[in-house]
Every structure is written in C-alpha cells, then in structure tokens.
Amino acid sequence: MSTPADAFLNLLREQVGAQRVIVDAEPMAPYLQEQRRIYQGQALAVVQPATTAEVAAVVRLCAAHQVPVVPQGGNTGVCGGGVPLDARAVVLSTERLTRIRHLDADNLTLTAEAGCILAHLQDAAQAAGCFFPLSLGGEGSCRIGGNLSTNAGGINVLRYGNARELMLGLEVVLPDGEIWDGLRALRKDNTGYALRHLFVGAEGTLGIITAAVLRLFPYPQHRETAFVAVPSPEAALRVLQRMQRCTADLLNAFELISRPGLDIGMKNLPGSREPFGERHPWYVLVEASASADIGLKAMMDKGLAQSLDCGDVLDAVVATSESQRSQLWRLREIHAGGHQWQEGGLIKHDIAVPVSQTPRMIERGTRAAQAACPGVRVIAFGHMGDGNIHFNLVQPVGEPAQDFMARREALNRIVHDIVDELGGSVSAEHGIGLLRMQEMARYKSDAELALMWRIKQALDPLGLMNPGKVLPPAAGPGPATGGPGCP
Ligand SMILES: Cc1cc2nc3c(=O)[nH]c(=O)nc-3n(C[C@H](O)[C@H](O)[C@H](O)COP(=O)(O)OP(=O)(O)OC[C@H]3O[C@@H](n4cnc5c(N)ncnc54)[C@H](O)[C@@H]3O)c2cc1C
C-alpha cells in the first residue's frame, strides 16, 4: 500500500528524476554522518537537484508538505550543521550545482554555483591570471555554498577576509521555494538592507544558496614564506606587528604553531623532521605576497632581523623554493585534528579574541584547563593574525578517553568563559551547527537571540529550513511539526 511518504517521494522524482532521489540505506549513509562521527543523522531521502529551478521545485514541494530541508555541500563541516535530525527530512545536496557561470577578469569577479568545490574555483581563477584567496584544509571537497553558509575562514583571512568579505552577490532559494536573484557583481551597492549577508553564516537555516558572485584579486606571483621560532605568544604578537610594518601590510598568513602540536603531528606523520636543530616552545609561519616584484624578500629579511636582534625571534628559515614552502606549510598542517585524535580524547575550540588578546587567552586558558584537568595537553595554534586560535585539549597520557570526554562540558565552559571575558567569540570560523548551540544560549544576549528568531520566523515561518541548528530552542518557537504521513 502506498503511504503519504511514498506519494511525496514520487513528486520529488517528478521534479529531479528518479535517480536523483536516494532512499536506500547504503547510498544515503554518507549524507547522514559528519566527518567527526559525533552525530548520526536520519532522513527520508537525499535529493540531488542540478539547477536552481530544480532546487526551487524541491523546496516548494517540501514547504507544501511541511517536510524539513537540510542543505548539504561537501559535508566537511565540523559542527554537525549538515546532519539531518528528523526521519521525515530531505537532505538537499548541492553536489550537482557545479557550473561556473561567469568569470569576469576585468571586474575581478567569478560567478559560481553553490556546489562548486572550493579548490576548483581557486584553479579556475588562477587559469584566468586571478586569485581566489579562500583557502582551508577541506578545500578539495568542501563546496562554495557550504563555505558561505559557514562563513568559512582559513589561512588568508588576515589579508583578504573570510567568506563573507569575498562575496558580492548571492542567488538564494527561499524557504517557500521563491528564487531571489541577488547576483550583483558590484563593490558598491547601497540600496537598502544588505540581504545577502543574512544568508552568509546562516548554515542553511534561512534558505539555500544556489550561486554566488565572488571577489577575485590579482594573482600573487611573489611569495615569501618563513618558519620562525619564537619564545612565547607575546613575542609572536610583536613579530606580527613588526612584520606587518616591514612588509607594508602585505602579510597574508600568520599562523601560530605550538610545541606539543608539532610533537603529536610529527609522531604520527612518518618522515616529518624537526624544523631546527634545537627544539623551541612556539613557532609562527609567516607569509607575505604581492602581485609584482617589489622586493618582498628584503622586507621580510628586515623584519626578521629586527625581531632576532630584540630576542622576539629565536631562529628562522625562509623558503627558497616552492617545495621548501610546501614543507614549511606541512608543519602547520600537521596540526589538523586528525593526528590529535590518534592520542585518544580530544576537545576542540574554535575561538576568536581581539588579536591583542591572543597571548592572554592562551596563557589564561592553558592555566585554567591544566588546573581543572592535570596532565591535559593544550594545543593552541592557528590563525593568530586574525585572532582565531584553535584551542585544542588532548587527554592526559594514560587516561581512558571516555573519562576525559566526560569532562567536555566543564572544560568547554572554562575555556569559553575566558574567551567571553576577553570580548571574544566561541565560534570564529566553523559555525554553530549542533555543537555550539548551548554556547549560543549562554553567551548571546536575550535581545540578540530574540532578534535572530524574529528573522528566522519572518523568512521561514514553517521552521523547515535546517531545523534544530544554530538557534537554541529555548529562545524560539521550537521545531516544526508535520511532514508526509504526520498529523
Ligand atoms: C581537514 C579540514 C580542515 C578544515 N579547515 C577549516 C579552516 O581552516 N577554516 C574553516 O573555516 N573551516 C575549516 N574546515 C571546516 C569545513 O571545511 C568548512 O566549514 C566548510 O566551509 C564547509 O563546507 P561544506 O561544503 O563541506 O559544507 P557542509 O558541511 O556540507 O555544510 C555546512 C553547513 O552549511 C549548510 N549548507 C551547505 N551548503 C549550503 C547551501 N548551498 N545553502 C545553504 N546552506 C548550506 C549545511 O546545512 C551546514 O549547516 C575544515 C574541515 C576539514 C575536514
């Protein structure tokens, strides 16, 4: 006997084709789990539309049948934002929206569909002699719609800003299925509310981004990359200021690297080598770039020499080839959580504080975490140049992982309270998803949460767009009801 859910699935098939509505457990499985495997999802189907019109038709159908919609790009998000929570939900994958619609090298803009993989956009820009600076660990599989929806950051934010700053216009399918064409390629546009910014960082709770106009830059032909040993985060902060001055503000990356993070990374990555003869407590990877030959090397050398003279730098190596540059970046990249998970329990924080407060944050956070959990290994690293520190806590050696993970909430509270006191944010670039909802309730003011809920209700009155994410339910009207087969 045919159920209302079957009838709904048939309507979906009419819109996108039978092959593009996945209902079998095995092919659906990768869409129901995020890569950290913290959350396990459930859904009625995964739908793969290929055009904006198909996305709109799917969303219209879902609205008519009160079916929750969970957009998904590359599913590399680390906060569980793309995990469907409701067995009646439809996962709307953007993986077939992969057209680059237009690249205007004279206007330095690129118009791309939401499912374009970030690395492909970087390549397309470079082929046209341009540069798309958004760059992050998951760039080989994350998709630009997901990058915009999480307002992704990465390694070049210091110079170029995060995903929001790299976006000039959007096309969005709204929760009722209407298409909003806001694909303007303008650097100036003061015509009322900047609606496009509502959808950036909204993690799919207000609509589905189907295409975007992105800012490009002249390709940086000249790069100087240095790996620098420093005695402390305070010294690193002074090096940052000095290097900014000496390179005439041309730094694009300033990444902090911690001794314990390097040790764990090197232990778990065969073939990696100590960067200097001597072990040092902290390092920074500094990179400056320019589109013309303006003597960047001399500028970097001057900044480093000054820093050596006053003891802020203990040792330094500047890459002399592209392969050396890659090796230096590898020392930064081995801090990715992958190696830290191999140590057992791992509690991650993606925090932002004013750049001037980064040393204080690291010092206070480390002291408090170690007092609460003796033996915990603190790995503070990341995008110091823009105040975004990944403050990871690795379990004490020998402790059962589950005992350490049982302290997660308490340790989160300790770290995030310090961040809050320093005027910071508990999510710098990863978003909220499911992982940080409790923190939203604790650290956002009632007025701010109420305003967010009013926006949500105005755009998505049925509460069908990625329900249960970002906004803590206590402050709002609660999840949507209904769905095919439900009263
Ligand atoms: C190894 C590794 C390194 C990483 N490094 C960084 C880093 O340095 N900086 C950083 O910021 N992040 C980093 N990330 C996290 C992740 O890559 C980013 O959050 C990325 O932007 C997610 O893109 P995605 O396409 O995978 O989105 P998904 O995971 O598919 O989705 C993320 C959220 O966006 C929503 N969404 C997806 N597409 C759309 C759409 N078209 N319209 C509306 N909503 C949508 C989803 O519902 C979900 O809430 C890293 C991840 C990994 C695995």
Coordinates of C-alpha atoms and ligand atoms in Angstrom, one line a residue:
M1 CA 0.0 0.0 0.0
S2 CA 1.3 3.4 -0.9
T3 CA 2.0 5.8 2.0
P4 CA 1.9 9.6 2.1
A5 CA 5.7 9.5 2.2
D6 CA 5.8 7.3 -1.0
A7 CA 3.5 9.8 -2.7
F8 CA 5.8 12.7 -1.7
L9 CA 8.9 10.8 -2.9
N10 CA 7.2 10.3 -6.2
L11 CA 6.5 14.0 -6.5
L12 CA 10.2 14.7 -5.8
R13 CA 11.2 12.2 -8.5
E14 CA 9.0 14.0 -11.0
Q15 CA 11.0 17.2 -10.3
V16 CA 14.6 15.9 -10.4
G17 CA 14.4 12.4 -11.9
A18 CA 14.2 9.1 -10.1
Q19 CA 17.9 8.5 -10.0
R20 CA 18.3 11.7 -8.0
V21 CA 16.1 10.8 -5.1
I22 CA 18.1 8.4 -2.9
V23 CA 16.3 6.4 -0.4
D24 CA 18.3 3.2 0.1
A25 CA 20.3 3.0 3.3
E26 CA 23.8 2.3 1.8
P27 CA 24.0 5.2 -0.6
M28 CA 22.3 7.5 1.9
A29 CA 24.7 6.7 4.7
P30 CA 27.5 9.2 3.9
Y31 CA 25.0 12.0 3.9
L32 CA 23.7 11.1 7.4
Q33 CA 27.0 11.4 9.2
E34 CA 29.5 14.2 9.6
Q35 CA 33.2 13.5 9.3
R36 CA 33.9 13.6 13.0
R37 CA 31.3 11.0 13.6
I38 CA 29.9 12.7 16.6
Y39 CA 26.3 13.0 15.2
Q40 CA 24.4 10.3 13.4
G41 CA 21.5 11.6 11.3
Q42 CA 18.3 10.2 9.8
A43 CA 16.3 11.3 6.8
L44 CA 13.6 10.3 4.4
A45 CA 15.7 10.9 1.3
V46 CA 18.7 12.6 -0.2
V47 CA 17.8 14.8 -3.3
Q48 CA 20.3 16.0 -5.8
P49 CA 18.9 18.8 -8.0
A50 CA 21.1 20.0 -10.9
T51 CA 19.7 23.6 -11.4
T52 CA 18.4 26.4 -9.4
A53 CA 14.9 25.8 -10.8
E54 CA 15.1 22.2 -9.6
V55 CA 16.2 23.3 -6.1
A56 CA 13.2 25.7 -6.1
A57 CA 10.8 23.0 -7.1
V58 CA 12.1 20.7 -4.4
V59 CA 11.9 23.4 -1.7
R60 CA 8.3 24.3 -2.9
L61 CA 7.3 20.7 -2.6
C62 CA 8.8 20.4 0.9
A63 CA 7.1 23.6 2.0
A64 CA 3.7 22.3 0.7
H65 CA 4.1 19.0 2.5
Q66 CA 5.8 20.6 5.6
V67 CA 9.0 18.5 5.1
P68 CA 12.2 19.8 6.8
V69 CA 15.1 20.5 4.3
V70 CA 18.7 20.1 5.3
P71 CA 21.1 21.6 2.7
Q72 CA 24.4 19.9 2.3
G73 CA 27.6 20.8 0.3
G74 CA 30.8 18.8 0.8
N75 CA 29.8 17.7 4.3
T76 CA 33.1 18.7 5.7
G77 CA 31.6 21.0 8.3
V78 CA 32.8 20.3 11.8
C79 CA 29.8 21.4 13.9
G80 CA 27.2 18.9 12.7
G81 CA 25.2 21.7 10.8
G82 CA 24.6 19.4 7.8
V83 CA 23.3 16.4 9.7
P84 CA 19.6 15.8 9.3
L85 CA 17.9 15.1 12.6
D86 CA 14.5 14.2 11.5
A87 CA 13.4 10.9 9.8
R88 CA 11.0 13.0 7.7
A89 CA 13.7 15.4 6.5
V90 CA 15.1 15.7 3.0
V91 CA 18.8 16.3 2.6
L92 CA 19.2 18.6 -0.4
S93 CA 22.7 18.0 -1.8
T94 CA 24.2 20.8 -3.9
E95 CA 26.8 18.4 -5.5
R96 CA 25.3 18.7 -9.0
L97 CA 25.2 22.5 -9.0
T98 CA 28.7 22.8 -10.3
R99 CA 28.7 25.3 -13.1
I100 CA 31.0 28.3 -13.1
R101 CA 28.6 30.7 -14.8
H102 CA 30.9 33.6 -15.5
L103 CA 34.4 34.8 -14.8
D104 CA 35.0 38.5 -15.4
A105 CA 38.7 39.1 -15.1
D106 CA 38.3 42.8 -15.8
N107 CA 35.8 43.1 -12.9
L108 CA 37.8 40.6 -10.9
T109 CA 34.6 38.5 -10.1
L110 CA 33.6 34.9 -10.5
T111 CA 30.0 33.7 -10.5
A112 CA 29.8 30.1 -9.4
E113 CA 27.1 27.7 -8.4
A114 CA 26.9 26.5 -4.8
G115 CA 28.1 23.0 -5.5
C116 CA 31.5 24.1 -7.0
I117 CA 34.4 22.6 -5.0
L118 CA 36.5 25.3 -3.5
A119 CA 39.8 24.0 -5.0
H120 CA 38.2 24.1 -8.5
L121 CA 37.3 27.7 -8.0
Q122 CA 40.8 28.5 -7.0
D123 CA 42.1 26.7 -10.1
A124 CA 39.6 28.5 -12.4
A125 CA 40.7 31.9 -11.0
Q126 CA 44.3 31.1 -11.4
A127 CA 43.8 29.9 -15.0
A128 CA 42.5 33.4 -15.7
G129 CA 45.5 35.0 -14.0
C130 CA 43.4 35.8 -10.9
F131 CA 43.4 34.7 -7.3
F132 CA 40.5 33.5 -5.1
P133 CA 42.0 33.6 -1.7
L134 CA 39.6 31.4 0.4
S135 CA 41.8 28.5 1.4
L136 CA 41.3 25.9 4.1
G137 CA 42.1 22.3 5.0
G138 CA 39.0 20.8 3.4
E139 CA 39.3 22.8 0.1
G140 CA 39.5 19.6 -2.0
S141 CA 36.0 18.6 -1.0
C142 CA 34.1 21.5 0.6
R143 CA 31.8 23.4 -1.7
I144 CA 31.4 27.2 -2.0
G145 CA 27.7 27.1 -0.9
G146 CA 28.9 25.4 2.3
N147 CA 31.8 27.9 2.7
L148 CA 29.4 30.8 2.5
S149 CA 26.9 29.2 4.8
T150 CA 29.5 28.6 7.5
N151 CA 31.3 31.9 6.7
A152 CA 34.5 29.9 6.4
G153 CA 37.9 31.4 7.3
G154 CA 41.2 29.6 6.7
I155 CA 44.7 30.8 6.2
N156 CA 44.3 34.0 4.3
V157 CA 41.7 35.9 6.4
L158 CA 44.4 38.3 7.7
R159 CA 44.7 39.9 4.3
Y160 CA 41.5 39.1 2.4
G161 CA 38.8 38.5 5.0
N162 CA 36.6 35.4 5.4
A163 CA 34.0 34.0 3.0
R164 CA 31.6 36.9 3.8
E165 CA 34.1 39.5 2.7
L166 CA 34.8 37.6 -0.5
M167 CA 31.1 37.6 -1.6
L168 CA 29.5 40.4 -3.6
G169 CA 26.1 38.8 -4.5
L170 CA 24.0 35.7 -4.0
E171 CA 21.2 33.7 -5.6
V172 CA 19.1 32.0 -2.9
V173 CA 16.1 29.7 -2.9
L174 CA 13.9 31.0 -0.1
P175 CA 12.0 28.7 2.3
D176 CA 8.8 28.9 0.2
G177 CA 10.6 28.0 -3.0
E178 CA 10.9 31.5 -4.4
I179 CA 14.2 32.3 -6.1
W180 CA 15.9 35.6 -5.0
D181 CA 18.3 36.7 -7.7
G182 CA 20.8 38.9 -5.9
L183 CA 23.8 38.1 -8.1
R184 CA 25.2 41.6 -8.4
A185 CA 28.8 42.0 -9.2
L186 CA 29.2 45.4 -7.5
R187 CA 31.7 46.6 -5.0
K188 CA 29.3 49.4 -4.0
D189 CA 25.6 49.0 -3.6
N190 CA 23.7 51.0 -1.0
T191 CA 20.2 50.1 -1.9
G192 CA 18.6 49.3 1.4
Y193 CA 19.3 46.3 3.6
A194 CA 22.2 44.1 2.5
L195 CA 20.0 41.0 2.4
R196 CA 22.8 38.8 1.0
H197 CA 24.6 39.0 4.4
L198 CA 21.7 37.3 6.1
F199 CA 22.4 34.1 4.3
V200 CA 26.1 34.0 4.9
G201 CA 26.9 32.1 8.2
A202 CA 23.2 31.1 8.5
E203 CA 24.1 27.4 8.0
G204 CA 21.1 26.8 5.8
T205 CA 18.5 27.9 8.4
L206 CA 17.2 30.8 6.2
G207 CA 17.3 29.4 2.6
I208 CA 19.5 27.6 0.2
I209 CA 22.3 29.4 -1.5
T210 CA 22.4 28.3 -5.2
A211 CA 25.0 30.6 -6.6
A212 CA 27.3 33.5 -5.6
V213 CA 29.4 36.3 -7.1
L214 CA 32.9 36.1 -5.6
R215 CA 35.7 38.6 -5.4
L216 CA 38.9 37.8 -7.2
F217 CA 42.3 39.5 -6.8
P218 CA 45.4 39.8 -9.0
Y219 CA 47.4 36.6 -8.7
P220 CA 50.2 36.9 -6.1
Q221 CA 53.2 36.0 -8.3
H222 CA 55.7 36.7 -5.5
R223 CA 55.5 35.0 -2.1
E224 CA 57.9 34.8 0.8
T225 CA 57.3 32.2 3.4
A226 CA 59.2 31.9 6.7
F227 CA 59.1 29.4 9.6
V228 CA 60.1 31.2 12.7
A229 CA 60.8 30.0 16.3
V230 CA 59.6 32.4 19.0
P231 CA 59.9 32.2 22.8
S232 CA 56.2 32.9 23.6
P233 CA 52.9 34.0 22.1
E234 CA 53.7 37.6 23.4
A235 CA 56.8 37.6 21.3
A236 CA 54.7 36.2 18.4
L237 CA 52.4 39.2 18.7
R238 CA 55.3 41.6 18.5
V239 CA 56.7 39.8 15.5
L240 CA 53.2 40.0 13.8
Q241 CA 53.2 43.8 14.3
R242 CA 56.8 44.2 13.1
M243 CA 56.3 42.0 10.0
Q244 CA 53.1 43.9 9.1
R245 CA 55.1 47.2 9.1
C246 CA 58.1 45.8 7.4
T247 CA 56.1 44.2 4.5
A248 CA 53.9 47.3 4.0
D249 CA 50.8 45.3 5.2
L250 CA 51.3 42.5 2.7
L251 CA 51.2 39.6 5.1
N252 CA 48.6 37.1 4.0
A253 CA 49.2 34.5 6.7
F254 CA 50.5 34.5 10.3
E255 CA 49.9 31.1 11.8
L256 CA 50.8 30.1 15.3
I257 CA 52.2 26.6 15.9
S258 CA 52.7 25.1 19.4
R259 CA 55.4 22.7 20.5
P260 CA 53.0 19.9 21.7
G261 CA 51.0 20.2 18.5
L262 CA 54.2 19.8 16.5
D263 CA 55.3 16.8 18.6
I264 CA 52.0 15.0 18.2
G265 CA 51.8 15.8 14.5
M266 CA 55.4 14.6 13.8
K267 CA 55.0 11.5 15.9
N268 CA 52.0 10.5 13.8
L269 CA 53.4 11.5 10.4
P270 CA 56.3 9.4 9.3
G271 CA 59.1 11.2 7.5
S272 CA 58.5 14.6 9.2
R273 CA 61.5 16.4 10.6
E274 CA 62.3 18.9 13.4
P275 CA 62.4 22.3 11.6
F276 CA 65.5 23.5 13.5
G277 CA 68.4 21.7 15.2
E278 CA 67.1 22.9 18.6
R279 CA 63.5 22.4 19.9
H280 CA 61.6 25.6 20.6
P281 CA 58.4 26.2 22.5
W282 CA 56.5 28.1 19.8
Y283 CA 56.7 28.8 16.1
V284 CA 54.9 31.0 13.6
L285 CA 54.5 30.5 9.9
V286 CA 54.7 34.0 8.2
E287 CA 53.8 34.6 4.6
A288 CA 53.7 37.8 2.6
S289 CA 52.7 38.0 -1.1
A290 CA 52.5 40.6 -3.9
S291 CA 51.4 40.6 -7.5
A292 CA 54.5 42.5 -8.6
D293 CA 58.2 42.2 -7.7
I294 CA 58.6 44.9 -5.0
G295 CA 61.4 43.4 -3.1
L296 CA 59.3 41.4 -0.7
K297 CA 62.3 39.2 0.3
A298 CA 64.3 42.2 1.6
M299 CA 61.3 43.4 3.5
M300 CA 60.8 40.0 5.2
D301 CA 64.5 39.8 6.0
K302 CA 64.5 43.2 7.6
G303 CA 61.5 42.3 9.8
L304 CA 63.1 39.0 10.8
A305 CA 66.5 40.6 11.5
Q306 CA 64.9 43.3 13.8
S307 CA 63.0 40.6 15.6
L308 CA 66.1 38.5 16.1
D309 CA 68.0 41.5 17.4
C310 CA 65.5 42.1 20.2
G311 CA 65.0 38.4 21.1
D312 CA 61.5 38.0 19.7
V313 CA 62.7 35.5 17.2
L314 CA 65.0 32.6 18.2
D315 CA 65.6 31.1 14.8
A316 CA 64.1 31.4 11.3
V317 CA 64.2 29.8 7.9
V318 CA 62.9 31.4 4.7
A319 CA 61.7 29.1 1.9
T320 CA 63.9 29.3 -1.2
S321 CA 61.8 27.1 -3.4
E322 CA 58.2 26.1 -3.9
S323 CA 58.9 22.6 -2.5
Q324 CA 60.5 24.1 0.6
R325 CA 57.5 26.4 1.0
S326 CA 55.2 23.3 0.9
Q327 CA 57.3 21.6 3.5
L328 CA 57.0 24.6 5.8
W329 CA 53.2 24.6 5.3
R330 CA 53.1 20.9 6.1
L331 CA 54.5 21.7 9.6
R332 CA 51.5 23.9 10.0
E333 CA 49.0 21.5 8.5
I334 CA 50.0 18.5 10.7
H335 CA 48.2 20.4 13.5
A336 CA 44.9 19.3 11.8
G337 CA 42.8 17.3 14.4
G338 CA 43.4 14.0 12.5
H339 CA 46.7 13.4 14.3
Q340 CA 45.4 14.7 17.6
W341 CA 42.5 12.2 17.5
Q342 CA 45.1 9.4 17.5
E343 CA 46.1 10.4 21.0
G344 CA 42.6 9.5 22.3
G345 CA 40.1 12.0 23.7
L346 CA 40.2 15.5 22.0
I347 CA 38.2 18.5 22.9
K348 CA 38.3 21.3 20.2
H349 CA 37.6 25.0 20.5
D350 CA 37.5 27.4 17.6
I351 CA 37.7 30.7 19.3
A352 CA 38.3 34.3 18.3
V353 CA 39.6 37.1 20.6
P354 CA 40.9 40.6 19.7
V355 CA 44.4 39.9 18.1
S356 CA 46.0 41.9 21.0
Q357 CA 44.4 39.4 23.5
T358 CA 45.6 36.2 21.9
P359 CA 48.6 35.8 24.3
R360 CA 46.4 36.4 27.3
M361 CA 43.8 34.0 26.1
I362 CA 46.4 31.2 25.6
E363 CA 48.0 31.9 28.9
R364 CA 44.8 32.0 30.9
G365 CA 43.1 29.2 29.0
T366 CA 46.1 26.9 29.5
R367 CA 46.4 27.6 33.2
A368 CA 42.7 27.1 33.8
A369 CA 42.5 23.9 31.7
Q370 CA 45.5 22.4 33.5
A371 CA 44.2 23.3 36.9
A372 CA 40.8 21.6 36.1
C373 CA 42.4 18.6 34.4
P374 CA 46.0 17.9 35.5
G375 CA 48.1 16.4 32.6
V376 CA 45.9 17.7 29.8
R377 CA 47.9 18.6 26.8
V378 CA 47.0 22.1 25.4
I379 CA 47.5 22.6 21.7
A380 CA 46.9 26.3 20.9
F381 CA 47.5 27.0 17.3
G382 CA 46.1 28.6 14.2
H383 CA 45.2 31.9 12.7
M384 CA 46.8 34.3 15.2
G385 CA 47.0 37.0 12.6
D386 CA 43.2 37.4 12.8
G387 CA 42.8 36.4 16.4
N388 CA 41.4 32.9 15.7
I389 CA 43.0 30.3 17.9
H390 CA 42.2 26.6 17.7
F391 CA 42.5 25.8 21.4
N392 CA 42.5 22.0 21.5
L393 CA 42.7 19.9 24.6
V394 CA 44.2 16.4 24.2
Q395 CA 43.6 13.9 27.0
P396 CA 46.3 13.2 29.6
V397 CA 48.6 10.3 28.6
G398 CA 47.2 7.1 30.0
E399 CA 43.7 8.3 31.0
P400 CA 40.8 6.4 29.4
A401 CA 39.4 8.6 26.6
Q402 CA 35.8 8.3 27.8
D403 CA 36.8 9.7 31.3
F404 CA 38.4 12.7 29.6
M405 CA 35.5 13.2 27.2
A406 CA 33.1 13.2 30.2
R407 CA 34.7 16.5 31.2
R408 CA 33.9 18.1 27.9
E409 CA 31.1 20.4 29.0
A410 CA 33.1 21.5 32.1
L411 CA 36.2 22.2 30.0
N412 CA 34.2 24.0 27.3
R413 CA 32.7 26.2 29.9
I414 CA 36.1 27.1 31.4
V415 CA 37.6 27.9 28.0
H416 CA 34.6 29.8 26.7
D417 CA 34.1 31.8 29.8
I418 CA 37.6 33.2 29.5
V419 CA 37.0 33.9 25.8
D420 CA 33.8 35.8 26.7
E421 CA 35.6 37.8 29.4
L422 CA 38.2 38.8 26.8
G423 CA 35.5 40.1 24.5
G424 CA 35.8 37.1 22.2
S425 CA 33.6 34.6 20.3
V426 CA 33.1 30.9 20.8
S427 CA 32.9 30.3 17.1
A428 CA 35.4 32.0 14.8
E429 CA 35.1 30.1 11.5
H430 CA 33.4 26.8 12.0
G431 CA 29.9 28.0 12.8
I432 CA 27.4 26.7 15.4
G433 CA 25.6 23.7 13.9
L434 CA 24.6 21.4 16.7
L435 CA 27.9 21.6 18.5
R436 CA 27.8 25.1 19.8
M437 CA 24.0 25.6 20.4
Q438 CA 24.4 25.6 24.2
E439 CA 27.1 28.3 23.9
M440 CA 24.7 30.4 21.9
A441 CA 22.2 30.3 24.7
R442 CA 24.9 31.2 27.3
Y443 CA 26.9 33.9 25.5
K444 CA 24.4 35.7 23.3
S445 CA 22.2 38.3 24.9
D446 CA 18.5 37.7 25.0
A447 CA 18.0 40.6 22.7
E448 CA 20.4 39.2 20.1
L449 CA 18.8 35.7 20.2
A450 CA 15.3 37.2 20.0
L451 CA 16.3 39.3 17.0
M452 CA 17.7 36.2 15.3
W453 CA 14.5 34.3 16.0
R454 CA 12.4 37.1 14.5
I455 CA 14.5 37.0 11.3
K456 CA 14.1 33.2 11.2
Q457 CA 10.4 33.4 11.7
A458 CA 10.0 36.1 9.1
L459 CA 11.8 34.2 6.4
D460 CA 10.9 30.6 7.4
P461 CA 7.6 30.8 9.3
L462 CA 7.1 27.0 9.0
G463 CA 10.5 26.3 10.6
L464 CA 11.5 23.9 7.8
M465 CA 15.0 25.1 6.9
N466 CA 17.6 23.0 8.7
P467 CA 15.6 22.9 11.9
G468 CA 17.3 22.4 15.2
K469 CA 20.5 24.1 14.2
V470 CA 22.2 27.4 15.2
L471 CA 19.4 28.9 17.3
P472 CA 18.9 27.3 20.7
P473 CA 15.2 26.2 21.0
A474 CA 14.6 27.8 24.4
A475 CA 14.6 31.2 22.8
G476 CA 12.3 30.3 20.0
P477 CA 9.0 28.6 19.0
G478 CA 10.5 25.1 18.8
P479 CA 10.8 22.7 15.9
A480 CA 8.3 22.4 13.0
T481 CA 5.7 19.8 13.1
G482 CA 4.1 17.9 10.1
G483 CA 5.7 16.1 7.3
P484 CA 4.3 13.4 5.0
G485 CA 2.3 11.0 7.0
C486 CA 2.3 13.1 10.1
P487 CA -0.7 14.9 11.5
Ligands
LIG1 C1 40.6 18.9 7.3 C2 39.6 20.1 7.5 C3 40.1 21.3 7.7 C4 39.3 22.4 7.8 N1 39.8 23.7 8.0 C5 39.0 24.7 8.1 C6 39.5 26.0 8.2 O1 40.7 26.3 8.2 N2 38.6 27.0 8.2 C7 37.3 26.9 8.2 O2 36.5 27.8 8.2 N3 36.8 25.6 8.1 C8 37.6 24.6 8.1 N4 37.0 23.3 8.0 C9 35.6 23.1 8.1 C10 34.8 23.0 6.8 O3 35.6 22.6 5.7 C11 34.1 24.3 6.5 O4 33.1 24.6 7.5 C12 33.4 24.4 5.1 O5 33.1 25.7 4.9 C13 32.2 23.5 5.0 O6 31.8 23.5 3.6 P1 30.9 22.2 3.1 O7 30.6 22.4 1.6 O8 31.6 20.9 3.4 O9 29.6 22.4 3.9 P2 28.7 21.3 4.7 O10 29.5 20.6 5.7 O11 28.1 20.4 3.6 O12 27.6 22.2 5.3 C14 28.0 23.1 6.3 C15 26.7 23.9 6.8 O13 26.2 24.7 5.7 C16 24.9 24.4 5.2 N5 25.0 24.4 3.8 C17 25.8 23.8 2.9 N6 25.5 24.2 1.7 C18 24.6 25.1 1.7 C19 23.9 25.9 0.8 N7 24.2 25.8 -0.5 N8 22.9 26.8 1.2 C20 22.6 26.9 2.5 N9 23.2 26.1 3.4 C21 24.2 25.3 3.1 C22 24.7 23.0 5.8 O14 23.3 22.7 6.1 C23 25.5 23.0 7.1 O15 24.8 23.7 8.1 C24 37.9 22.2 7.8 C25 37.4 20.9 7.6 C26 38.2 19.8 7.5 C27 37.7 18.5 7.2

